[in-house]
Every structure is written in structure tokens, then in C-alpha cells.
Amino acid sequence: MSFTLEGPVLEGTRVRLEPLEHRHAADLAVAVEEDRSSYRFTWVPTAAEVDGYIDAQLARAAAGKLAPYAQVDRASGRAVGATAYWDPRLWPDGDGLCAIEVGFTWLAASAQGSGVNTEAKYLLFRHAFENWGVARLDLKTDARNGRSRAAIEGVGARFEGVLRNWSRSWAPGEDGRLRDSAMFSITAEEWPDCRSRLERRIARSARRHQPASAAPAMD
């Protein structure tokens, strides 16, 4: 059975992952122009580059290399970032998906630390393991990006090491250079425990961000 990389809508409590389209461009153009200081080691388009960015992601999708998403904040209905499945690898006999990577992830500054990233990763991981039946899920980041590495470990991925000069650098001003990549993974055997920990973390985040008016009355 052949595999076609197509990402369905994935619905959570705080975030809805929608296949990326040009209808998300206006929201993303606003999102990218918030505080950009956290984008030091990753390329995030400017408002003027969003349409070209979406075109490039859709071209990768047409080639079967990528399933790009807009991260939509359910409370506001606005797209606040992007993410993707990419680099699908089939089993040696070509029958089904063996492994996939989650990457091309960025969030507007106002959505960082809000619980959106954790729930989005949970939705992506759950679909990969429980619908596609992958044996392994990969994540990687610039080895210098301590914030990203901590976030990846925080969603349950295991650090595997640093591959030197592994891929192109996405850091601003480093066009044409290679970067060292910190590699992380979750295996199918690890997923049940990872899922439980993510669900507990999502529940804690939901309580923390619960509006005061929704809290129980106190005597």
C-alpha cells in the first residue's frame, strides 16, 4: 500500500491545525511582525514574504515532501504560526510510513508559552503514531538554539546527539552556511508514556489559562 503525505485538520482545545493555504496569509503577516527576537536561529518570513513562503511550502507539499499547517488559535480564530510534517520515510518494502519529522515550526511571540505549541505537538504526534502507525518521529533544531532544544525535550522527545554540518543554516545572515543539528526522536514504544505526560501538561496549562470568571467560587 503506497503512502501519500496529506495532513488532515487536527483539532485541539486551544489550537486547530489547518492545512496551510493562502487564506491564512493575512493572519500570518500580522503574527510574524510581533517581537521577532526569538527567531535568532530559524528563518521566519516577514510580512512581505508570507505569500512567497506559503507558495514554497505548497510546492514542497505538491512534491510529496511536506504537509504544512497553519496553527490557528481557537479563542481568536486567527492563525498565529505554522508547523509541518516532513521528510516521510517508508518501510523498506514501501508498504506504509515508517518515520516522519515534525518541523518548520514557528509561533508569534504572543502565542509562545501559551500552551499552543504543546497541544499542537501532541496532535501531530498522536496522528503520526496512532493513525499512520509510524515507528519513529523526528525533531531537530540548530544545535545553538537552547530555547528550541528545551522546548523539544519538554514535549517528550529524547536527545540523540549533534550531527555536525548536517544541514543548511536557517539563521538570519547565514545563507550558504551549514549548521550543526541537535537531533531528537520519539519511538512507538515511548509514545504511550509521552502521550500521558503531554496530556497532563496540557491539562495543567488549561487550568493555568482558565479565565477568572470560569474559576469556582470561593467562600
GROMACS .gro file of N, CA and C in nm, residues 19 46 49 52 65 76 79-80 87 111 121 143 152-153 161 170 173 176 182 200 207 211:
model
   66
   19PRO      N    1  -0.455   2.261   0.728
   19PRO     CA    2  -0.363   2.261   0.615
   19PRO      C    3  -0.341   2.404   0.563
   46THR      N    4   0.907   3.761   0.683
   46THR     CA    5   0.849   3.890   0.720
   46THR      C    6   0.710   3.897   0.659
   49GLU      N    7   0.704   3.869   0.296
   49GLU     CA    8   0.748   3.741   0.241
   49GLU      C    9   0.649   3.627   0.263
   52GLY      N   10   0.511   3.438  -0.053
   52GLY     CA   11   0.614   3.354  -0.113
   52GLY      C   12   0.645   3.233  -0.027
   65LYS      N   13   0.680   1.603  -0.018
   65LYS     CA   14   0.784   1.611   0.085
   65LYS      C   15   0.737   1.671   0.216
   76SER      N   16  -0.931   3.306   1.930
   76SER     CA   17  -0.941   3.423   1.843
   76SER      C   18  -0.979   3.388   1.700
   79ALA      N   19  -0.475   3.265   1.271
   79ALA     CA   20  -0.353   3.186   1.254
   79ALA      C   21  -0.239   3.259   1.323
   80VAL      N   22  -0.170   3.188   1.413
   80VAL     CA   23  -0.064   3.250   1.494
   80VAL      C   24   0.072   3.187   1.468
   87ASP      N   25   0.969   1.514   0.549
   87ASP     CA   26   1.066   1.406   0.533
   87ASP      C   27   1.004   1.270   0.566
  111ALA      N   28   0.190   3.402   2.117
  111ALA     CA   29   0.141   3.264   2.132
  111ALA      C   30   0.244   3.175   2.201
  121LYS      N   31   0.198   1.997   1.916
  121LYS     CA   32   0.287   1.881   1.907
  121LYS      C   33   0.211   1.753   1.944
  143ALA      N   34   2.182   2.339   1.672
  143ALA     CA   35   2.242   2.299   1.799
  143ALA      C   36   2.265   2.417   1.892
  152ILE      N   37   1.174   2.117   2.273
  152ILE     CA   38   1.160   1.983   2.216
  152ILE      C   39   1.169   1.877   2.326
  153GLU      N   40   1.264   1.893   2.416
  153GLU     CA   41   1.272   1.799   2.528
  153GLU      C   42   1.147   1.808   2.616
  161GLY      N   43   2.185   1.337   1.996
  161GLY     CA   44   2.320   1.382   1.966
  161GLY      C   45   2.319   1.497   1.868
  170TRP      N   46   1.946   2.807   0.889
  170TRP     CA   47   1.831   2.895   0.868
  170TRP      C   48   1.846   3.025   0.947
  173GLY      N   49   2.126   3.587   0.811
  173GLY     CA   50   2.263   3.628   0.781
  173GLY      C   51   2.359   3.513   0.756
  176GLY      N   52   2.396   3.009   0.280
  176GLY     CA   53   2.508   2.937   0.221
  176GLY      C   54   2.594   2.864   0.320
  182ALA      N   55   2.097   1.951   1.636
  182ALA     CA   56   2.067   1.868   1.752
  182ALA      C   57   1.948   1.780   1.716
  200ARG      N   58  -0.115   1.539   3.062
  200ARG     CA   59  -0.110   1.604   3.194
  200ARG      C   60  -0.063   1.749   3.180
  207ARG      N   61  -0.574   2.475   3.301
  207ARG     CA   62  -0.613   2.532   3.430
  207ARG      C   63  -0.545   2.667   3.453
  211PRO      N   64  -0.998   3.149   3.242
  211PRO     CA   65  -1.040   3.284   3.282
  211PRO      C   66  -1.088   3.286   3.426
   0.00000   0.00000   0.00000
